[in-house]
Tab-separated table of C-alpha atoms in Angstrom:
chain	number	residue	atom	x	y	z
A	1	MET	CA	-4.243	-60.611	10.766
A	2	GLU	CA	-4.555	-56.888	11.406
A	3	LEU	CA	-1.736	-56.675	13.976
A	4	LEU	CA	0.687	-58.080	11.414
A	5	LYS	CA	-0.574	-55.912	8.549
A	6	ASN	CA	-0.228	-52.821	10.706
A	7	ARG	CA	3.306	-53.832	11.654
A	8	ILE	CA	4.200	-54.302	7.990
A	9	ARG	CA	2.724	-50.894	7.146
A	10	GLN	CA	4.614	-49.297	10.022
A	11	ASP	CA	8.031	-51.025	9.882
A	12	GLY	CA	8.235	-52.662	6.452
A	13	THR	CA	10.174	-50.998	3.639
A	14	VAL	CA	9.483	-51.556	-0.049
A	15	LYS	CA	12.411	-51.629	-2.486
A	16	GLY	CA	11.423	-51.455	-6.137
A	17	ASN	CA	8.197	-53.339	-6.815
A	18	ASP	CA	8.905	-56.731	-5.342
A	19	VAL	CA	11.282	-56.523	-2.359
A	20	LEU	CA	9.710	-56.057	1.074
A	21	LYS	CA	12.217	-55.580	3.861
A	22	VAL	CA	10.837	-56.693	7.223
A	23	ASP	CA	14.209	-57.325	8.820
A	24	SER	CA	13.447	-55.184	11.881
A	25	PHE	CA	10.860	-57.648	13.211
A	26	LEU	CA	10.635	-60.815	11.106
A	27	ASN	CA	13.770	-62.183	9.471
A	28	HIS	CA	16.909	-60.633	10.936
A	29	GLN	CA	15.821	-58.971	14.158
A	30	MET	CA	12.872	-61.027	15.391
A	31	ASP	CA	10.045	-59.719	17.587
A	32	VAL	CA	9.141	-62.836	19.543
A	33	ALA	CA	6.120	-61.156	21.160
A	34	LEU	CA	4.740	-60.752	17.631
A	35	PHE	CA	5.715	-64.368	16.903
A	36	ASP	CA	3.555	-65.390	19.892
A	37	GLU	CA	0.575	-63.671	18.265
A	38	ILE	CA	1.415	-65.308	14.931
A	39	GLY	CA	1.627	-68.739	16.566
A	40	ALA	CA	-1.740	-68.237	18.245
A	41	GLU	CA	-3.275	-67.271	14.898
A	42	PHE	CA	-1.847	-70.353	13.160
A	43	LEU	CA	-3.352	-72.484	15.938
A	44	ARG	CA	-6.714	-70.791	15.437
A	45	ARG	CA	-6.594	-71.667	11.733
A	46	PHE	CA	-5.264	-75.229	12.031
A	47	ASP	CA	-6.704	-76.289	15.398
A	48	GLY	CA	-8.291	-79.734	15.310
A	49	CYS	CA	-6.348	-80.773	12.196
A	50	GLY	CA	-4.254	-83.293	14.145
A	51	VAL	CA	-0.906	-81.659	13.406
A	52	ASN	CA	1.923	-83.623	15.070
A	53	LYS	CA	4.980	-82.138	13.298
A	54	ILE	CA	5.871	-78.680	12.076
A	55	LEU	CA	8.249	-78.491	9.123
A	56	THR	CA	10.150	-75.384	8.072
A	57	ILE	CA	13.305	-74.510	6.163
A	58	GLU	CA	16.399	-72.755	7.432
A	59	ALA	CA	16.995	-70.074	8.360
A	60	SER	CA	14.325	-67.421	8.766
A	61	GLY	CA	11.414	-69.841	9.187
A	62	ILE	CA	12.898	-71.483	12.267
A	63	GLY	CA	12.010	-68.884	14.888
A	64	ILE	CA	8.383	-68.585	13.801
A	65	ALA	CA	8.079	-72.371	13.551
A	66	CYS	CA	9.454	-72.916	17.078
A	67	ILE	CA	7.181	-70.332	18.694
A	68	THR	CA	4.210	-71.744	16.743
A	69	ALA	CA	5.075	-75.295	17.833
A	70	ARG	CA	4.567	-74.273	21.473
A	71	PHE	CA	0.873	-73.803	20.612
A	72	PHE	CA	0.610	-77.171	18.846
A	73	HIS	CA	2.661	-79.062	21.491
A	74	CYS	CA	4.689	-80.763	18.776
A	75	PRO	CA	8.300	-80.790	17.579
A	76	VAL	CA	9.717	-78.750	14.717
A	77	ILE	CA	11.901	-80.136	11.944
A	78	PHE	CA	13.889	-77.696	9.892
A	79	ALA	CA	14.910	-78.780	6.407
A	80	LYS	CA	18.566	-78.056	5.752
A	81	LYS	CA	20.161	-76.484	2.734
A	82	SER	CA	22.711	-79.176	2.212
A	83	GLN	CA	26.385	-78.536	1.738
A	84	THR	CA	27.771	-80.996	4.219
A	85	LYS	CA	27.809	-84.655	5.074
A	86	ASN	CA	26.918	-83.659	8.634
A	87	ILE	CA	23.722	-85.711	8.712
A	88	ALA	CA	24.688	-89.354	8.536
A	89	GLY	CA	22.242	-91.933	7.233
A	90	GLU	CA	19.403	-91.562	4.852
A	91	VAL	CA	17.692	-88.332	3.993
A	92	TYR	CA	14.846	-87.153	1.802
A	93	THR	CA	16.203	-84.687	-0.748
A	94	THR	CA	14.591	-82.109	-2.986
A	95	LYS	CA	15.830	-79.145	-4.984
A	96	VAL	CA	14.765	-75.573	-4.277
A	97	GLU	CA	15.656	-72.596	-6.420
A	98	SER	CA	16.347	-69.452	-4.431
A	99	PHE	CA	15.536	-66.376	-6.477
A	100	THR	CA	17.013	-64.176	-3.746
A	101	HIS	CA	20.343	-65.989	-3.862
A	102	GLY	CA	20.261	-66.940	-7.547
A	103	ARG	CA	21.100	-70.587	-7.010
A	104	VAL	CA	19.608	-74.046	-6.530
A	105	TYR	CA	19.926	-75.793	-3.170
A	106	ASP	CA	19.620	-79.420	-2.246
A	107	VAL	CA	17.237	-79.383	0.697
A	108	ILE	CA	17.201	-82.385	3.001
A	109	VAL	CA	15.317	-83.906	5.922
A	110	SER	CA	16.423	-86.998	7.802
A	111	LYS	CA	14.163	-89.997	7.208
A	112	LYS	CA	14.247	-90.599	10.961
A	113	PHE	CA	11.980	-87.659	11.651
A	114	LEU	CA	9.265	-87.795	9.004
A	115	GLY	CA	7.182	-90.806	8.021
A	116	PRO	CA	3.728	-92.158	7.105
A	117	GLY	CA	2.347	-91.612	10.620
A	118	ASP	CA	2.967	-87.866	10.546
A	119	ASN	CA	0.530	-85.048	9.851
A	120	VAL	CA	2.607	-82.043	8.938
A	121	LEU	CA	2.038	-78.304	9.130
A	122	ILE	CA	4.575	-76.369	7.053
A	123	ILE	CA	5.499	-72.931	8.423
A	124	ASP	CA	7.488	-70.278	6.589
A	125	ASP	CA	7.970	-66.534	6.689
A	126	PHE	CA	7.433	-65.733	2.984
A	127	LEU	CA	5.571	-67.192	0.035
A	128	ALA	CA	6.209	-65.664	-3.390
A	129	ASN	CA	6.880	-67.971	-6.329
A	130	GLY	CA	6.356	-70.987	-4.071
A	131	ALA	CA	9.653	-72.777	-4.759
A	132	ALA	CA	10.552	-73.351	-1.098
A	133	LEU	CA	7.018	-74.422	-0.177
A	134	ALA	CA	6.789	-76.798	-3.160
A	135	GLY	CA	10.102	-78.330	-2.084
A	136	LEU	CA	8.893	-78.848	1.485
A	137	ILE	CA	5.667	-80.430	0.206
A	138	ASP	CA	7.788	-82.752	-1.954
A	139	LEU	CA	9.661	-83.852	1.190
A	140	VAL	CA	6.362	-84.522	3.010
A	141	ASN	CA	5.155	-86.582	0.041
A	142	GLN	CA	8.404	-88.549	-0.180
A	143	ALA	CA	7.981	-89.423	3.501
A	144	GLY	CA	4.434	-90.691	2.889
A	145	ALA	CA	3.250	-88.227	5.539
A	146	SER	CA	-0.012	-86.291	5.477
A	147	LEU	CA	0.000	-82.555	4.851
A	148	ALA	CA	-2.338	-80.518	7.049
A	149	GLY	CA	-1.418	-77.359	5.186
A	150	ALA	CA	0.966	-74.452	5.083
A	151	GLY	CA	1.004	-71.442	7.405
A	152	ILE	CA	2.704	-68.438	5.833
A	153	VAL	CA	3.385	-65.106	7.506
A	154	ILE	CA	3.573	-62.905	4.387
A	155	GLU	CA	2.356	-63.929	0.936
A	156	LYS	CA	3.204	-61.867	-2.106
A	157	ALA	CA	-0.170	-62.589	-3.668
A	158	PHE	CA	0.871	-60.814	-6.875
A	159	GLN	CA	3.309	-63.664	-7.500
A	160	PRO	CA	1.935	-67.046	-8.595
A	161	GLY	CA	3.129	-69.419	-5.837
A	162	GLY	CA	0.170	-69.263	-3.454
A	163	ASP	CA	-2.587	-69.591	-6.034
A	164	ARG	CA	-0.757	-72.340	-7.875
A	165	LEU	CA	-0.388	-74.407	-4.709
A	166	ARG	CA	-4.004	-73.785	-3.655
A	167	ALA	CA	-5.110	-74.955	-7.111
A	168	SER	CA	-3.170	-78.174	-6.545
A	169	GLY	CA	-5.233	-78.815	-3.401
A	170	VAL	CA	-2.882	-77.552	-0.693
A	171	ARG	CA	-4.431	-75.572	2.126
A	172	VAL	CA	-2.371	-72.380	2.311
A	173	GLU	CA	-3.136	-69.918	5.117
A	174	SER	CA	-1.291	-66.616	4.810
A	175	LEU	CA	-1.599	-64.072	7.612
A	176	ALA	CA	-0.894	-61.083	5.376
A	177	ARG	CA	-1.494	-61.236	1.614
A	178	ILE	CA	0.053	-58.432	-0.391
A	179	LYS	CA	-1.868	-57.396	-3.498
A	180	SER	CA	0.699	-54.888	-4.713
A	181	MET	CA	3.514	-52.743	-3.446
A	182	SER	CA	5.749	-49.913	-4.547
A	183	GLU	CA	8.151	-47.432	-3.001
A	184	GLU	CA	5.661	-44.628	-3.637
A	185	GLN	CA	2.407	-46.285	-2.566
A	186	GLY	CA	3.738	-48.678	0.064
A	187	VAL	CA	2.000	-51.983	0.609
A	188	GLU	CA	-1.570	-52.779	-0.378
A	189	PHE	CA	-3.133	-55.945	1.051
A	190	VAL	CA	-5.708	-58.311	-0.448
A	191	ASP	CA	-9.175	-57.444	0.958
B	1	MET	CA	21.057	-78.959	33.916
B	2	GLU	CA	20.127	-82.558	34.708
B	3	LEU	CA	17.131	-82.745	32.374
B	4	LEU	CA	19.376	-81.837	29.450
B	5	LYS	CA	22.192	-84.180	30.454
B	6	ASN	CA	19.740	-87.038	30.776
B	7	ARG	CA	18.316	-86.263	27.358
B	8	ILE	CA	21.814	-86.247	25.850
B	9	ARG	CA	22.578	-89.597	27.524
B	10	GLN	CA	19.290	-91.031	26.279
B	11	ASP	CA	19.022	-89.652	22.745
B	12	GLY	CA	22.500	-88.405	21.822
B	13	THR	CA	24.793	-90.523	19.656
B	14	VAL	CA	28.571	-90.300	19.698
B	15	LYS	CA	30.498	-90.745	16.437
B	16	GLY	CA	34.228	-91.211	16.838
B	17	ASN	CA	35.606	-89.136	19.710
B	18	ASP	CA	34.329	-85.676	18.895
B	19	VAL	CA	30.995	-85.780	17.048
B	20	LEU	CA	27.827	-85.744	19.177
B	21	LYS	CA	24.635	-86.162	17.205
B	22	VAL	CA	21.664	-84.560	18.960
B	23	ASP	CA	19.601	-84.079	15.838
B	24	SER	CA	16.537	-85.812	17.277
B	25	PHE	CA	15.874	-82.992	19.764
B	26	LEU	CA	18.261	-80.054	19.326
B	27	ASN	CA	19.480	-79.150	15.849
B	28	HIS	CA	17.368	-80.811	13.165
B	29	GLN	CA	14.234	-82.017	14.897
B	30	MET	CA	13.683	-79.591	17.776
B	31	ASP	CA	11.891	-80.403	21.032
B	32	VAL	CA	10.403	-77.026	21.894
B	33	ALA	CA	9.170	-78.265	25.290
B	34	LEU	CA	12.825	-78.913	26.142
B	35	PHE	CA	13.689	-75.487	24.689
B	36	ASP	CA	11.218	-73.965	27.183
B	37	GLU	CA	13.162	-75.567	30.030
B	38	ILE	CA	16.435	-74.370	28.507
B	39	GLY	CA	15.098	-70.820	28.198
B	40	ALA	CA	13.965	-70.844	31.830
B	41	GLU	CA	17.420	-72.019	32.906
B	42	PHE	CA	19.159	-69.274	30.908
B	43	LEU	CA	16.875	-66.742	32.596
B	44	ARG	CA	17.778	-68.170	35.997
B	45	ARG	CA	21.465	-67.699	35.210
B	46	PHE	CA	21.265	-64.257	33.577
B	47	ASP	CA	18.291	-62.741	35.411
B	48	GLY	CA	18.941	-59.188	36.587
B	49	CYS	CA	21.776	-58.650	34.088
B	50	GLY	CA	19.742	-56.139	32.072
B	51	VAL	CA	19.762	-58.129	28.843
B	52	ASN	CA	17.829	-56.266	26.118
B	53	LYS	CA	18.931	-58.201	22.998
B	54	ILE	CA	19.683	-61.827	22.281
B	55	LEU	CA	22.167	-62.531	19.512
B	56	THR	CA	22.612	-65.892	17.815
B	57	ILE	CA	23.882	-67.236	14.498
B	58	GLU	CA	21.965	-69.114	11.853
B	59	ALA	CA	20.714	-71.743	11.679
B	60	SER	CA	20.528	-74.089	14.653
B	61	GLY	CA	20.829	-71.384	17.333
B	62	ILE	CA	17.699	-69.568	16.165
B	63	GLY	CA	15.037	-71.788	17.726
B	64	ILE	CA	16.684	-71.861	21.150
B	65	ALA	CA	17.312	-68.118	21.001
B	66	CYS	CA	13.671	-67.329	20.155
B	67	ILE	CA	12.231	-69.513	22.909
B	68	THR	CA	14.764	-68.061	25.375
B	69	ALA	CA	13.873	-64.502	24.331
B	70	ARG	CA	10.285	-65.085	25.510
B	71	PHE	CA	11.698	-65.316	29.040
B	72	PHE	CA	13.772	-62.144	28.677
B	73	HIS	CA	11.014	-60.182	26.880
B	74	CYS	CA	13.486	-58.961	24.286
B	75	PRO	CA	14.070	-59.378	20.554
B	76	VAL	CA	16.465	-61.825	18.917
B	77	ILE	CA	18.946	-60.930	16.197
B	78	PHE	CA	20.411	-63.744	14.175
B	79	ALA	CA	23.758	-63.129	12.519
B	80	LYS	CA	23.735	-64.251	8.894
B	81	LYS	CA	26.272	-66.271	7.031
B	82	SER	CA	26.603	-63.880	4.143
B	83	GLN	CA	26.361	-64.915	0.530
B	84	THR	CA	23.897	-62.360	-0.691
B	85	LYS	CA	23.341	-58.656	-1.006
B	86	ASN	CA	19.938	-59.191	0.589
B	87	ILE	CA	20.614	-56.852	3.502
B	88	ALA	CA	20.973	-53.357	2.147
B	89	GLY	CA	22.893	-50.706	4.046
B	90	GLU	CA	25.647	-51.047	6.497
B	91	VAL	CA	26.499	-54.192	8.402
B	92	TYR	CA	29.033	-55.316	10.974
B	93	THR	CA	31.089	-58.147	9.512
B	94	THR	CA	33.329	-60.797	11.006
B	95	LYS	CA	34.817	-64.045	9.777
B	96	VAL	CA	33.976	-67.419	11.305
B	97	GLU	CA	35.668	-70.673	10.419
B	98	SER	CA	33.308	-73.637	10.384
B	99	PHE	CA	35.186	-76.846	11.184
B	100	THR	CA	32.060	-78.869	10.396
B	101	HIS	CA	31.781	-77.387	6.916
B	102	GLY	CA	35.498	-76.820	6.322
B	103	ARG	CA	35.149	-73.223	5.203
B	104	VAL	CA	35.244	-69.614	6.368
B	105	TYR	CA	32.055	-67.557	6.395
B	106	ASP	CA	31.529	-63.838	6.467
B	107	VAL	CA	29.019	-63.355	9.263
B	108	ILE	CA	27.036	-60.138	9.356
B	109	VAL	CA	24.610	-58.151	11.495
B	110	SER	CA	22.869	-54.992	10.364
B	111	LYS	CA	24.097	-51.888	12.187
B	112	LYS	CA	20.445	-50.882	12.624
B	113	PHE	CA	19.873	-53.530	15.267
B	114	LEU	CA	22.949	-53.435	17.513
B	115	GLY	CA	24.525	-50.365	19.095
B	116	PRO	CA	26.109	-48.814	22.195
B	117	GLY	CA	22.833	-48.850	24.160
B	118	ASP	CA	22.474	-52.633	23.942
B	119	ASN	CA	23.310	-55.270	26.523
B	120	VAL	CA	23.598	-58.537	24.652
B	121	LEU	CA	23.174	-62.168	25.627
B	122	ILE	CA	24.617	-64.524	23.026
B	123	ILE	CA	22.827	-67.872	22.684
B	124	ASP	CA	24.056	-70.875	20.723
B	125	ASP	CA	23.547	-74.618	20.660
B	126	PHE	CA	27.187	-75.759	20.688
B	127	LEU	CA	30.535	-74.446	21.904
B	128	ALA	CA	33.654	-76.376	20.907
B	129	ASN	CA	36.635	-74.462	19.551
B	130	GLY	CA	34.762	-71.188	20.087
B	131	ALA	CA	35.051	-69.790	16.569
B	132	ALA	CA	31.368	-68.905	16.198
B	133	LEU	CA	31.142	-67.424	19.695
B	134	ALA	CA	34.313	-65.369	19.207
B	135	GLY	CA	32.848	-64.044	15.956
B	136	LEU	CA	29.595	-63.035	17.646
B	137	ILE	CA	31.542	-61.317	20.449
B	138	ASP	CA	33.503	-59.431	17.791
B	139	LEU	CA	30.192	-58.185	16.317
B	140	VAL	CA	29.014	-57.036	19.776
B	141	ASN	CA	32.327	-55.193	20.282
B	142	GLN	CA	32.162	-53.574	16.849
B	143	ALA	CA	28.701	-52.279	17.747
B	144	GLY	CA	30.002	-50.770	20.999
B	145	ALA	CA	27.378	-52.815	22.835
B	146	SER	CA	27.818	-54.455	26.241
B	147	LEU	CA	28.098	-58.220	26.523
B	148	ALA	CA	26.136	-59.797	29.377
B	149	GLY	CA	27.539	-63.211	28.521
B	150	ALA	CA	26.981	-66.320	26.464
B	151	GLY	CA	24.436	-69.058	27.093
B	152	ILE	CA	25.426	-72.343	25.492
B	153	VAL	CA	23.375	-75.533	25.442
B	154	ILE	CA	26.216	-78.057	25.001
B	155	GLU	CA	29.893	-77.295	25.544
B	156	LYS	CA	32.563	-79.739	24.449
B	157	ALA	CA	34.717	-78.888	27.452
B	158	PHE	CA	37.534	-81.080	26.117
B	159	GLN	CA	37.991	-78.533	23.318
B	160	PRO	CA	39.592	-75.182	24.140
B	161	GLY	CA	36.911	-72.639	23.153
B	162	GLY	CA	35.052	-72.283	26.445
B	163	ASP	CA	38.061	-71.983	28.729
B	164	ARG	CA	39.827	-69.620	26.350
B	165	LEU	CA	36.826	-67.269	26.262
B	166	ARG	CA	36.336	-67.455	30.040
B	167	ALA	CA	40.020	-66.562	30.471
B	168	SER	CA	39.426	-63.486	28.314
B	169	GLY	CA	36.742	-62.333	30.762
B	170	VAL	CA	33.586	-63.499	28.996
B	171	ARG	CA	30.887	-65.031	31.173
B	172	VAL	CA	30.078	-68.361	29.511
B	173	GLU	CA	27.231	-70.435	30.955
B	174	SER	CA	26.928	-73.897	29.448
B	175	LEU	CA	24.011	-76.091	30.460
B	176	ALA	CA	25.823	-79.361	29.732
B	177	ARG	CA	29.631	-79.544	29.722
B	178	ILE	CA	31.097	-82.674	28.180
B	179	LYS	CA	34.382	-83.860	29.684
B	180	SER	CA	34.910	-86.707	27.235
B	181	MET	CA	33.012	-88.947	24.904
B	182	SER	CA	33.472	-92.059	22.839
B	183	GLU	CA	31.339	-94.574	20.990
B	184	GLU	CA	32.143	-97.199	23.625
B	185	GLN	CA	31.775	-95.146	26.810
B	186	GLY	CA	29.169	-92.636	25.664
B	187	VAL	CA	29.208	-89.122	27.096
B	188	GLU	CA	30.846	-88.124	30.379
B	189	PHE	CA	30.003	-84.699	31.788
B	190	VAL	CA	32.111	-82.286	33.834
B	191	ASP	CA	31.249	-82.647	37.570
């Protein structure tokens, strides 16, 4: 998606060799006009797949997932990093290691909202080692739901998550795939 | 907003006398078609106020804020509950007590995205004791930005937050104001 790649080149900042800051438009300040273009692109890629639920994880996936859901005319569920008994009743639970935060979260989804009749599109802002995405897929599997695939805004293709999940049979569509990056050279995309 | 009140009556569940579960459409599973109606209503109430930024707090405010921002043609900033050094550089910081989670969070916004030239609309899903909203207002004040007001989806009007903030001069627009609620009687709205 050229619009997105150009925006990353223009407004993204590389720290070291593996941190890409896109907080001016993606995951702190959010450019919802760009999100509209992203949602339209996800629809183009997953149109006709029968998606009836979009699943994401708090917090920075939620905005993109909601704007995307307008194109699919379906609800969004966001998986919660659990630290509360706020959600009564039964939940699906998985564990996700956050390398950014250096800890392991319990991630939960209420059983009320995901089941065997659902065909789920997972949406998230970043894919690197794939821990969050693998956790969300685990929740979909626990629910007995179908997985249409995963729509990712930015994939760090030099980390193993995307290829590992594709090899396991998951359809992963990333709108910008980063081959390499550095403070000196900036960002280089796949293709 | 009658559509919202009817949805709360239909799909909301009261636990005890002060917990309203709306997780089937508002803050776990999210009905983005309803969010479109909510965004249109916020525009109706704050149209012509010169809003150029929407500010919310993670996690459940983000979806509503992003859909609302499409109507205002402006970006969203979500304040982060800090537990990481993920955001480099300078941030505005305030403290917010979460009664749901029984703890105090540092809540931060990068100084890059909020300043004296901004006219901010705060959006959130719930207003009860007003701790989160007061924290967001503190961030707006620290930035030297103007505050157009606060758009709230559900206000527990039997708790003091809304009236206290209105008395301090903040324009608070709540789309559904709950006068009282109980498991036996359900939800009763103001007016």
